[in-house]
mmCIF file of C-alpha atoms and ligand atoms in Angstrom:
data_model
loop_
_atom_site.group_PDB
_atom_site.id
_atom_site.type_symbol
_atom_site.label_atom_id
_atom_site.label_comp_id
_atom_site.label_asym_id
_atom_site.label_seq_id
_atom_site.Cartn_x
_atom_site.Cartn_y
_atom_site.Cartn_z
ATOM 1 C CA MET A 1 -125.721 177.953 36.545
ATOM 2 C CA ARG A 2 -124.683 181.429 35.229
ATOM 3 C CA HIS A 3 -122.301 181.632 38.006
ATOM 4 C CA SER A 4 -120.706 178.145 37.149
ATOM 5 C CA LEU A 5 -120.547 179.464 33.558
ATOM 6 C CA VAL A 6 -118.841 182.438 34.467
ATOM 7 C CA LEU A 7 -116.507 180.630 36.734
ATOM 8 C CA SER A 8 -115.371 178.132 34.044
ATOM 9 C CA ALA A 9 -114.798 180.904 31.563
ATOM 10 C CA LEU A 10 -112.737 182.433 34.310
ATOM 11 C CA LEU A 11 -110.850 179.033 35.048
ATOM 12 C CA VAL A 12 -110.332 178.712 31.096
ATOM 13 C CA ALA A 13 -108.889 182.354 30.947
ATOM 14 C CA VAL A 14 -106.548 181.649 34.058
ATOM 15 C CA LEU A 15 -105.438 178.534 32.589
ATOM 16 C CA GLN A 16 -104.758 179.926 29.407
ATOM 17 C CA ALA A 17 -102.802 183.005 30.908
ATOM 18 C CA GLY A 18 -100.420 180.416 32.376
ATOM 19 C CA THR A 19 -99.112 178.897 29.199
ATOM 20 C CA ALA A 20 -99.904 181.978 26.995
ATOM 21 C CA GLY A 21 -95.940 182.962 27.125
ATOM 22 C CA ALA A 22 -94.229 179.553 26.918
ATOM 23 C CA GLY A 23 -94.062 176.074 25.332
ATOM 24 C CA PRO A 24 -94.213 172.912 27.325
ATOM 25 C CA ALA A 25 -90.283 172.224 27.940
ATOM 26 C CA PRO A 26 -89.151 173.837 31.015
ATOM 27 C CA ALA A 27 -85.771 175.782 30.589
ATOM 28 C CA PRO A 28 -83.770 176.679 33.932
ATOM 29 C CA PRO A 29 -83.892 180.165 34.716
ATOM 30 C CA ASN A 30 -80.388 180.984 34.127
ATOM 31 C CA ALA A 31 -80.264 179.644 30.461
ATOM 32 C CA GLN A 32 -78.914 182.092 27.994
ATOM 33 C CA VAL A 33 -78.517 182.189 24.270
ATOM 34 C CA TYR A 34 -76.155 184.730 22.735
ATOM 35 C CA PHE A 35 -74.252 185.385 19.607
ATOM 36 C CA ILE A 36 -70.782 184.831 19.728
ATOM 37 C CA TRP A 37 -70.225 186.232 16.412
ATOM 38 C CA PRO A 38 -71.153 188.581 14.929
ATOM 39 C CA TYR A 39 -71.412 191.306 17.263
ATOM 40 C CA ASP A 40 -74.134 193.868 17.576
ATOM 41 C CA GLY A 41 -73.436 196.724 15.175
ATOM 42 C CA GLN A 42 -70.539 194.678 13.078
ATOM 43 C CA VAL A 43 -70.290 195.723 9.837
ATOM 44 C CA ILE A 44 -69.365 192.598 7.217
ATOM 45 C CA SER A 45 -67.617 193.040 4.140
ATOM 46 C CA GLY A 46 -69.105 190.420 1.557
ATOM 47 C CA GLY A 47 -72.517 188.809 1.659
ATOM 48 C CA LYS A 48 -71.358 185.621 3.309
ATOM 49 C CA PHE A 49 -70.468 185.148 7.295
ATOM 50 C CA TRP A 50 -70.224 182.788 9.938
ATOM 51 C CA VAL A 51 -72.656 182.870 12.723
ATOM 52 C CA ARG A 52 -71.541 181.470 15.952
ATOM 53 C CA MET A 53 -74.376 180.644 18.482
ATOM 54 C CA GLY A 54 -73.585 180.091 22.203
ATOM 55 C CA LEU A 55 -75.847 178.341 24.878
ATOM 56 C CA ARG A 56 -75.367 178.586 28.544
ATOM 57 C CA ASN A 57 -76.924 176.306 31.461
ATOM 58 C CA MET A 58 -78.554 174.201 28.624
ATOM 59 C CA GLY A 59 -77.284 171.519 26.382
ATOM 60 C CA VAL A 60 -77.866 171.484 22.225
ATOM 61 C CA ALA A 61 -79.460 168.610 20.917
ATOM 62 C CA PRO A 62 -80.824 167.719 17.627
ATOM 63 C CA LYS A 63 -84.707 168.232 16.998
ATOM 64 C CA GLY A 64 -86.612 165.065 18.171
ATOM 65 C CA THR A 65 -84.213 164.522 21.120
ATOM 66 C CA ASN A 66 -86.251 164.396 24.265
ATOM 67 C CA VAL A 67 -83.819 165.072 26.931
ATOM 68 C CA PRO A 68 -84.893 167.876 29.368
ATOM 69 C CA HIS A 69 -83.120 171.233 29.282
ATOM 70 C CA THR A 70 -81.794 170.637 25.740
ATOM 71 C CA GLY A 71 -82.752 172.372 22.713
ATOM 72 C CA HIS A 72 -81.472 173.651 18.847
ATOM 73 C CA HIS A 73 -80.743 177.180 17.705
ATOM 74 C CA HIS A 74 -82.756 179.102 15.569
ATOM 75 C CA VAL A 75 -81.623 182.460 13.786
ATOM 76 C CA LEU A 76 -84.362 184.652 13.019
ATOM 77 C CA ILE A 77 -83.441 187.489 10.390
ATOM 78 C CA ASN A 78 -85.275 190.774 9.731
ATOM 79 C CA THR A 79 -88.380 189.654 11.812
ATOM 80 C CA GLY A 80 -89.715 189.753 15.182
ATOM 81 C CA LEU A 81 -90.517 186.886 17.644
ATOM 82 C CA PRO A 82 -92.772 184.322 16.424
ATOM 83 C CA SER A 83 -95.480 182.743 18.660
ATOM 84 C CA MET A 84 -93.931 181.317 22.204
ATOM 85 C CA THR A 85 -96.271 178.377 22.210
ATOM 86 C CA GLU A 86 -96.313 177.053 18.773
ATOM 87 C CA PRO A 87 -93.458 175.552 16.441
ATOM 88 C CA ILE A 88 -91.059 178.300 14.776
ATOM 89 C CA PRO A 89 -91.935 178.818 11.493
ATOM 90 C CA ASN A 90 -89.536 177.525 9.014
ATOM 91 C CA ASP A 91 -88.691 179.820 6.217
ATOM 92 C CA ARG A 92 -85.934 182.365 5.154
ATOM 93 C CA ASN A 93 -86.508 184.540 8.168
ATOM 94 C CA HIS A 94 -86.425 181.640 10.588
ATOM 95 C CA LEU A 95 -83.445 179.352 10.047
ATOM 96 C CA HIS A 96 -83.624 175.917 11.887
ATOM 97 C CA PHE A 97 -80.218 174.176 13.166
ATOM 98 C CA GLY A 98 -82.095 170.818 13.786
ATOM 99 C CA ALA A 99 -78.779 168.829 13.661
ATOM 100 C CA GLY A 100 -77.469 170.758 16.817
ATOM 101 C CA GLU A 101 -75.301 173.029 14.872
ATOM 102 C CA THR A 102 -73.645 175.887 16.705
ATOM 103 C CA GLU A 103 -72.278 177.565 14.040
ATOM 104 C CA ALA A 104 -73.515 178.425 10.478
ATOM 105 C CA ARG A 105 -72.459 180.043 7.268
ATOM 106 C CA ILE A 106 -75.182 182.867 6.324
ATOM 107 C CA GLU A 107 -75.540 184.809 3.274
ATOM 108 C CA LEU A 108 -77.283 188.141 3.156
ATOM 109 C CA PRO A 109 -77.541 191.005 0.727
ATOM 110 C CA PRO A 110 -76.039 194.202 1.425
ATOM 111 C CA GLY A 111 -77.793 196.454 3.936
ATOM 112 C CA THR A 112 -78.695 196.222 7.534
ATOM 113 C CA HIS A 113 -80.036 193.307 9.072
ATOM 114 C CA THR A 114 -81.282 192.216 12.406
ATOM 115 C CA LEU A 115 -80.481 188.730 13.844
ATOM 116 C CA GLN A 116 -81.758 187.171 16.917
ATOM 117 C CA LEU A 117 -81.356 183.464 18.327
ATOM 118 C CA LEU A 118 -84.286 181.600 19.727
ATOM 119 C CA LEU A 119 -83.885 178.161 21.195
ATOM 120 C CA GLY A 120 -86.485 175.481 20.229
ATOM 121 C CA ASP A 121 -87.373 172.190 22.083
ATOM 122 C CA LYS A 122 -87.555 168.983 20.224
ATOM 123 C CA ASP A 123 -90.652 169.955 18.346
ATOM 124 C CA HIS A 124 -89.359 173.460 17.546
ATOM 125 C CA VAL A 125 -91.534 175.129 20.257
ATOM 126 C CA PRO A 126 -89.797 177.695 22.553
ATOM 127 C CA HIS A 127 -89.201 176.668 25.931
ATOM 128 C CA ASN A 128 -90.762 177.964 29.323
ATOM 129 C CA PRO A 129 -89.283 180.603 29.937
ATOM 130 C CA PRO A 130 -88.309 181.332 26.254
ATOM 131 C CA ILE A 131 -84.754 181.364 25.611
ATOM 132 C CA VAL A 132 -84.030 184.265 23.335
ATOM 133 C CA SER A 133 -81.105 186.381 22.552
ATOM 134 C CA LYS A 134 -80.541 190.023 22.289
ATOM 135 C CA LYS A 135 -81.442 191.316 19.226
ATOM 136 C CA ILE A 136 -78.261 192.543 16.817
ATOM 137 C CA THR A 137 -78.009 194.721 14.121
ATOM 138 C CA ILE A 138 -75.403 194.040 11.316
ATOM 139 C CA THR A 139 -74.631 195.752 8.266
ATOM 140 C CA VAL A 140 -73.551 194.042 5.015
ATOM 141 C CA ARG A 141 -71.619 195.787 2.463
HETATM 142 CU CU1 LIG B 201 -86.443 173.869 14.854
#
């Protein structure tokens, strides 16, 4: 009895470990999301600028689109990575581009800001493995 309890606890732990780092939608191992613009370290004059988002070896599709190896862009601003197993939050630090946009006009106040791209599936959940860009730092003046 005690053994089967321990075993089922272990099994649950193993099952959870298997899904802890990623959502349900598979992504090809060579998929890559990246900033075309701006560059890491870029200084931007004026608060408004275009963010151009690149995606390799996957397709961009609007939210709700149930097609394998597709997703939509999210720009994370001045924040770390959210949960990889839940829908990405939707607030001023987590911008969703659920229409399948690949460029966006963003306005930020003067100062230093970090930007990072995270692809989400039809339900805004990161893929398995998560498709995340390098975190870049820009300065607005
Ligand atoms: Cu989303």
